[in-house]
Short mmCIF file of C-alpha atoms in Angstrom, two decimals:
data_model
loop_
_atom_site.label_atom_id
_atom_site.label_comp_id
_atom_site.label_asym_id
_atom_site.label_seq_id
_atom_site.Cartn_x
_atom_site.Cartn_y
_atom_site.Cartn_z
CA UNK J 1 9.53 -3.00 -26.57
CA UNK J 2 9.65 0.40 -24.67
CA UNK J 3 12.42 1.16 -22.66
CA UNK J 4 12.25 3.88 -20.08
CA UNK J 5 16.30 4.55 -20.12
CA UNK J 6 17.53 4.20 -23.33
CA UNK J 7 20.44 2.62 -21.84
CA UNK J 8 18.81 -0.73 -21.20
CA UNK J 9 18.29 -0.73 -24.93
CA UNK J 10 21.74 -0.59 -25.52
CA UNK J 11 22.70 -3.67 -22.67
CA UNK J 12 20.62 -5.18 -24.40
CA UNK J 13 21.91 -5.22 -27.82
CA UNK J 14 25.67 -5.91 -26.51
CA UNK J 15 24.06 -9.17 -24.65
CA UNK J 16 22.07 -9.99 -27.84
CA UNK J 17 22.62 -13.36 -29.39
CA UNK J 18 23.81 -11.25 -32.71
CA UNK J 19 26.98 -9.42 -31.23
CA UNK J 20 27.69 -12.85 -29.16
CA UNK J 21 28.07 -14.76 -32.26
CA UNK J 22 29.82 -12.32 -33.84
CA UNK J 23 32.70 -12.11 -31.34
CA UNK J 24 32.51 -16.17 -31.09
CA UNK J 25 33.47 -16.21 -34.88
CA UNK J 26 35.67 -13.29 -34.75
CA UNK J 27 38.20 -14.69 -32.07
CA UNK J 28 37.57 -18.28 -32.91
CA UNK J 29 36.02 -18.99 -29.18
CA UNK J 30 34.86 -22.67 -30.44
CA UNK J 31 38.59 -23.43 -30.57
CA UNK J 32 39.91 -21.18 -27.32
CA UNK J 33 36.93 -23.14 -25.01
CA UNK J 34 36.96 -26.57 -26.88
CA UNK J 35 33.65 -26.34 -28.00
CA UNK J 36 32.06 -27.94 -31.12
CA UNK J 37 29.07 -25.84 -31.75
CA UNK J 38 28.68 -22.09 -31.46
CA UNK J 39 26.14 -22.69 -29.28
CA UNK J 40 28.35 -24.02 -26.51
CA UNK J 41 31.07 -21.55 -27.11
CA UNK J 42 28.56 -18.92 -26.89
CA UNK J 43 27.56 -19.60 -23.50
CA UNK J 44 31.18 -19.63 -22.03
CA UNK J 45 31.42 -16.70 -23.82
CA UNK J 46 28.35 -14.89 -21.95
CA UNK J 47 29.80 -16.46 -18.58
CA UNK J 48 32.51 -14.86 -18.58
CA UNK J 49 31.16 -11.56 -19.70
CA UNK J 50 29.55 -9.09 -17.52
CA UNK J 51 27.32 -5.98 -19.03
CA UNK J 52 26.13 -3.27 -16.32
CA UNK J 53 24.28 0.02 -16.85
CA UNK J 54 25.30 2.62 -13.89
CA UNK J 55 22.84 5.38 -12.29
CA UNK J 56 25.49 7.90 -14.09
CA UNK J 57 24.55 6.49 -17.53
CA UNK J 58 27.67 4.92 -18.09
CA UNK J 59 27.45 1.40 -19.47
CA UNK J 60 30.35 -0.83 -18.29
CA UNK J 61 31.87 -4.01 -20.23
CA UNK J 62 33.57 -6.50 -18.17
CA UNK J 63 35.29 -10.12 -19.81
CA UNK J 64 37.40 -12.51 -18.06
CA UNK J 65 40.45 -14.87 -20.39
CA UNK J 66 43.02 -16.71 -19.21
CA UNK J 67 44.91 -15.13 -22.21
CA UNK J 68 45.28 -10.75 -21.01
CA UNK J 69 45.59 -9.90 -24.38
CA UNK J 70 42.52 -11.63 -25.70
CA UNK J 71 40.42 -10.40 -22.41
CA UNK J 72 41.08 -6.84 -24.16
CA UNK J 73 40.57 -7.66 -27.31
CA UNK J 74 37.30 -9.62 -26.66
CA UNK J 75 35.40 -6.53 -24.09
CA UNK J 76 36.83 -3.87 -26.97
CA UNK J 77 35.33 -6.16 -29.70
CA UNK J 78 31.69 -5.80 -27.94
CA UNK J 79 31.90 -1.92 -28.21
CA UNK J 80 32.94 -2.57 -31.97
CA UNK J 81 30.13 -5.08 -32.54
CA UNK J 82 27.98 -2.52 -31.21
CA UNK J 83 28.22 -0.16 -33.57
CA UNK J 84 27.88 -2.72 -36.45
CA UNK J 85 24.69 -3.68 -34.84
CA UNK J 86 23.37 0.14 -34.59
CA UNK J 87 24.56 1.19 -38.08
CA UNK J 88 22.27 -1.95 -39.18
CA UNK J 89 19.25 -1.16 -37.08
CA UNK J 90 17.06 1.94 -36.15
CA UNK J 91 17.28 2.66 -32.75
CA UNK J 92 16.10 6.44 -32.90
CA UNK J 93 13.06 8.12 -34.71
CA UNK J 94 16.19 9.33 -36.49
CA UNK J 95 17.60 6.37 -37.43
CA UNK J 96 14.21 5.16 -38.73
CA UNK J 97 13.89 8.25 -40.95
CA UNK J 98 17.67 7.85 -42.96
CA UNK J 99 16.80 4.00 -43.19
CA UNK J 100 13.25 5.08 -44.62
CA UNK J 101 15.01 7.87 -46.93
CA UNK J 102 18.08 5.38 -48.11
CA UNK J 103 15.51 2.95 -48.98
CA UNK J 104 13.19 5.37 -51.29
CA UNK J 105 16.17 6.85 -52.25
CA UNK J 106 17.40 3.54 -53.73
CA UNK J 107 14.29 2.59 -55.05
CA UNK J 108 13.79 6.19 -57.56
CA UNK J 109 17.44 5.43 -58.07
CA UNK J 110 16.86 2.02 -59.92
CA UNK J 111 13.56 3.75 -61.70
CA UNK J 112 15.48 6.49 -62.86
CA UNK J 113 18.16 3.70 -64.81
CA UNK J 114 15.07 1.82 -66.14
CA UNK J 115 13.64 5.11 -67.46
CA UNK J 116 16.47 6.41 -69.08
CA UNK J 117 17.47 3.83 -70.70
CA UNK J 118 13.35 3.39 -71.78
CA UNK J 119 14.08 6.65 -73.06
CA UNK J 120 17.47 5.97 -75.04
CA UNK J 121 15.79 2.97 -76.59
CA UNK J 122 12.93 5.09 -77.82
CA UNK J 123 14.90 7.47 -79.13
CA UNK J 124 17.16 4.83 -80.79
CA UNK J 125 14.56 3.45 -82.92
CA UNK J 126 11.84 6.62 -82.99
CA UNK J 127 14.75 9.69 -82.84
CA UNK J 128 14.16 12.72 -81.24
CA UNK J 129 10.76 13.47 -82.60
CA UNK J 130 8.88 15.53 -80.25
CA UNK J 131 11.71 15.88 -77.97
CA UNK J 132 11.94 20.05 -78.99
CA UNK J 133 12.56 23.05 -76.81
CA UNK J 134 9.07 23.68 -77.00
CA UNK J 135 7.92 20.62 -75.54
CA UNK J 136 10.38 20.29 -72.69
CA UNK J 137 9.54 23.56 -71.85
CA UNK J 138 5.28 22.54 -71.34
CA UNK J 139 6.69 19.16 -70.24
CA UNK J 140 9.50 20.06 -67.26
CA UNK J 141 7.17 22.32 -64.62
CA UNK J 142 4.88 19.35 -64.87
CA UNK J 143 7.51 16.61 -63.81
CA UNK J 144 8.46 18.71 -61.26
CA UNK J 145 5.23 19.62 -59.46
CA UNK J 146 4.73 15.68 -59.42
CA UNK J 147 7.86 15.28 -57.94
CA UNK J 148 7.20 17.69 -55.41
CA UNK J 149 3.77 15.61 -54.61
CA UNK J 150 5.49 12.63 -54.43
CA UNK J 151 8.15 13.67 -52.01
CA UNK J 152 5.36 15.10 -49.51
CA UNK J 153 3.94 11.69 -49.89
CA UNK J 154 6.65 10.02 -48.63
CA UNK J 155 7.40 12.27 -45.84
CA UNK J 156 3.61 11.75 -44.61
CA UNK J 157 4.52 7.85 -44.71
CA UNK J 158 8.00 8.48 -43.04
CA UNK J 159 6.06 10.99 -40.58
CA UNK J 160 3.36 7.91 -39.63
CA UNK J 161 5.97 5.30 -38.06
CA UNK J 162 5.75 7.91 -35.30
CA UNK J 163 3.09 9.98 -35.51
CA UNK J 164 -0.64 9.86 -35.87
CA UNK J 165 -2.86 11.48 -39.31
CA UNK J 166 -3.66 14.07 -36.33
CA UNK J 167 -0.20 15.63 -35.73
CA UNK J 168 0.17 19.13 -36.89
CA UNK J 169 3.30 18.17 -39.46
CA UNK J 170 0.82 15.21 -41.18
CA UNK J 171 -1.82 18.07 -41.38
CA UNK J 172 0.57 20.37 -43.27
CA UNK J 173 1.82 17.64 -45.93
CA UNK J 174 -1.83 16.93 -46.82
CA UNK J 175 -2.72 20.27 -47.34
CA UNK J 176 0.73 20.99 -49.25
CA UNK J 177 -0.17 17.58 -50.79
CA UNK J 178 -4.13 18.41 -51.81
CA UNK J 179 -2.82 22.28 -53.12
CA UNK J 180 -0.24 20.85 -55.63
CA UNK J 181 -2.54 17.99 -57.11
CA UNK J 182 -4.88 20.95 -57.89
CA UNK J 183 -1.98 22.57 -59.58
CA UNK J 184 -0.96 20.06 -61.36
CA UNK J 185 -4.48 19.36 -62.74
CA UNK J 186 -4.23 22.69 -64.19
CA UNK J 187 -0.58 22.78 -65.17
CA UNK J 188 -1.88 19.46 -67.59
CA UNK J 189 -5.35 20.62 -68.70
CA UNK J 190 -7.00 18.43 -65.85
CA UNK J 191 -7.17 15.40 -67.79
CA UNK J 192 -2.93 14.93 -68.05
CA UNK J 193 -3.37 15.65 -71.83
CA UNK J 194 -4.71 18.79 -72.92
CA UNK J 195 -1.85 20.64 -71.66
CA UNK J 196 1.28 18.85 -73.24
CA UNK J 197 2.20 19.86 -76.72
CA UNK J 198 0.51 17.84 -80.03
CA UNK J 199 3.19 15.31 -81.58
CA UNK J 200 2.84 12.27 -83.98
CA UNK J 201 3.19 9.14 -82.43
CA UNK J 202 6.35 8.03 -82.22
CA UNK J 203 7.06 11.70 -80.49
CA UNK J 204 3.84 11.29 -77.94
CA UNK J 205 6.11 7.92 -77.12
CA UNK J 206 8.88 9.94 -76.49
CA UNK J 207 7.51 12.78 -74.58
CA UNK J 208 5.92 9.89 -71.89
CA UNK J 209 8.99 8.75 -71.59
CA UNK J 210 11.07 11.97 -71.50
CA UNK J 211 8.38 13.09 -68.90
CA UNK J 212 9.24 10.04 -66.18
CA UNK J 213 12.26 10.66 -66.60
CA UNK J 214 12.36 13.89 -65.40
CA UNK J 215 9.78 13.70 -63.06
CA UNK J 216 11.96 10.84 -61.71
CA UNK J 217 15.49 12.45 -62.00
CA UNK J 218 13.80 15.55 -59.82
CA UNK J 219 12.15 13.14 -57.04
CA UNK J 220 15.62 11.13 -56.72
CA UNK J 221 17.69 14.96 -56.28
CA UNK J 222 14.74 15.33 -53.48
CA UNK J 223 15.01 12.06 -52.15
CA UNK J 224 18.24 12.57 -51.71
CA UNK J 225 18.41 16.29 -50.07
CA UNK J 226 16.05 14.53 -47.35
CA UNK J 227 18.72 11.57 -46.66
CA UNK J 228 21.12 13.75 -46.02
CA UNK J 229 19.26 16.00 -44.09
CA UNK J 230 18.30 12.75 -41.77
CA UNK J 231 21.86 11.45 -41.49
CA UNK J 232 22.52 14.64 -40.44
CA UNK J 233 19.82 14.43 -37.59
CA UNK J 234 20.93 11.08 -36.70
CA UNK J 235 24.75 11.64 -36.29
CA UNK J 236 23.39 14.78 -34.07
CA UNK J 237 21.15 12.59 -32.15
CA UNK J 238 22.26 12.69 -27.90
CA UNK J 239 21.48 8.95 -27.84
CA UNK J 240 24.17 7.93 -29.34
CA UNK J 241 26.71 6.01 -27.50
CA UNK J 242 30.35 7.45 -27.33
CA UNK J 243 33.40 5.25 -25.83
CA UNK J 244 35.11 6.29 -22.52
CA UNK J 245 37.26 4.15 -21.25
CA UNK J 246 38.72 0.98 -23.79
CA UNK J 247 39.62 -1.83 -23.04
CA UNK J 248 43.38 -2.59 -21.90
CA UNK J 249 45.00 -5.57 -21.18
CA UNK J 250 44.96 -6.49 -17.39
CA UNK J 251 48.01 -6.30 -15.14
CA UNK J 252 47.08 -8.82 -12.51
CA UNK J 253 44.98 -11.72 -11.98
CA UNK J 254 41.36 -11.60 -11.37
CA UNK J 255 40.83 -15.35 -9.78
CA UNK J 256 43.15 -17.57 -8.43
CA UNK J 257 41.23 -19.90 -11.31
CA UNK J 258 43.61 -20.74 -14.04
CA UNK J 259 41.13 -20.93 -16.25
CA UNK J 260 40.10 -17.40 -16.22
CA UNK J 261 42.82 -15.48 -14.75
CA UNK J 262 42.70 -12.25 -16.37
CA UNK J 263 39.55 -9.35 -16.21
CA UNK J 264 39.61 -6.86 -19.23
CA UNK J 265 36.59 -3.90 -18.82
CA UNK J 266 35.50 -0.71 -21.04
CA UNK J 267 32.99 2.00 -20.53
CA UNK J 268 30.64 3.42 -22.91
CA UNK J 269 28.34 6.26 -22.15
CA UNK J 270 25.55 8.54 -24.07
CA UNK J 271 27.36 11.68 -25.73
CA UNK J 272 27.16 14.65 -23.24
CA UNK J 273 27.22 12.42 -20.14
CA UNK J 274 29.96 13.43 -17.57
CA UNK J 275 33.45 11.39 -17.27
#
């Protein structure tokens, strides 16, 4: 869905049926409204609450309880379920690139441990033949080119969740792409072969297998650099919501109703907005 202010985004995730549930778990609501199902206890819950998005950008939180203490707790426990529900989702074309990252990131992670330990169990029953100076040396530049590629590979696939093949950033990482595959072709004799180092058989095993795992020990170290890089972006990112005013508990009486006497609100506003 597109949202012209990015504010009716977020009024929409505190009235989501997510953080509702949440909060009717959290503070046991089933048992405060006599309810037998979290359905029912859901829906007092969301009658009593009231979620508003001023022309100053400042989203306010209102809840009503009978019990002052529990009126605060419940309106500050919306602004906490909030940021559970952000940290969990991608809201920003930030967001979607450290989600993207984390998830590569853990993926060459758990191919890295199956590689090295492919490579300790060769080694364990072939030893360390072809594994010499010489050959890491013809066989390191290689994994690392390839790592390279790969990494510009996945940027161009992070790139298209908001982009098109046409944007001037997609452009580059094909050409960067197209220029190191050429490279590598004649880093490895263009065949993948030629160029690494004769060895019997058990050390040809070994050298495959000493080869992934450095080309995969480089592309997790790059992997890495860019989720960093992108949590960096999205902790900088002006969308995100910073808290104002919490929640205290009320002094007086809302309603003359004893069965919601008590109003608890908060404020929560975009980062940079005046207070």
């Amino acid at each position: 869905l597109a949202f012209r202010n990015p504010n009716d985004l977020y009024v929409g995730m505190l009235k989501s049926r997510t953080v509702a549930d949440n909060l009717v778990d959290r503070f046991e609501l089933r048992k405060v409204y006599d309810k037998s199902t979290v359905t029912d206890a859901r829906k007092k819950l969301v009658g009593y609450t009231k979620i508003a998005s001023g022309r100053d950008g400042i989203i306010t939180i209102e809840f009503e309880d009978k019990d002052p203490g529990r009126a605060a707790a419940v309106t500050n426990g919306y602004i906490e379920e909030f940021y559970k529900l952000t940290s969990s989702l991608a809201i920003t074309e930030a967001s979607h690139r450290r989600l993207f990252f984390e998830n590569q990131l853990k993926q060459a992670r758990e191919q890295l441990a199956r590689s090295e330990f492919s490579l300790r169990q060769s080694i364990d029953s072939k030893g360390l033949a072809g594994i010499d100076v010489q050959s890491r040396a013809v066989l390191e530049p290689s994994a690392q080119l390839r790592a390279q590629i790969t990494l510009r590979e996945v940027q161009l696939d992070a790139l298209r969740i908001f982009a098109t093949d046409d944007h001037p950033d997609a452009k580059r990482l094909r050409h960067e792409t197209a220029s190191m595959k050429r490279e590598l072709m004649k880093l490895e004799g263009g065949d993948g072969a030629v160029g690494e180092p004769t060895a019997s058989q058990a050390g040809l095993e070994n050298l495959r297998r000493f080869k992934e795992a450095k080309f995969l020990e480089r592309l997790t170290e790059l992997l890495a650099q860019q989720f960093e890089a992108a949590k960096i972006d999205e902790a900088k990112d002006i969308s995100i919501v910073q808290v104002l005013d919490r929640a205290v508990a009320p002094e007086k009486k809302s309603a003359p109703r004893r069965s919601r006497t008590r109003r608890a609100s908060s404020a929560i506003g975009k980062a940079g907005c005046p207070v």
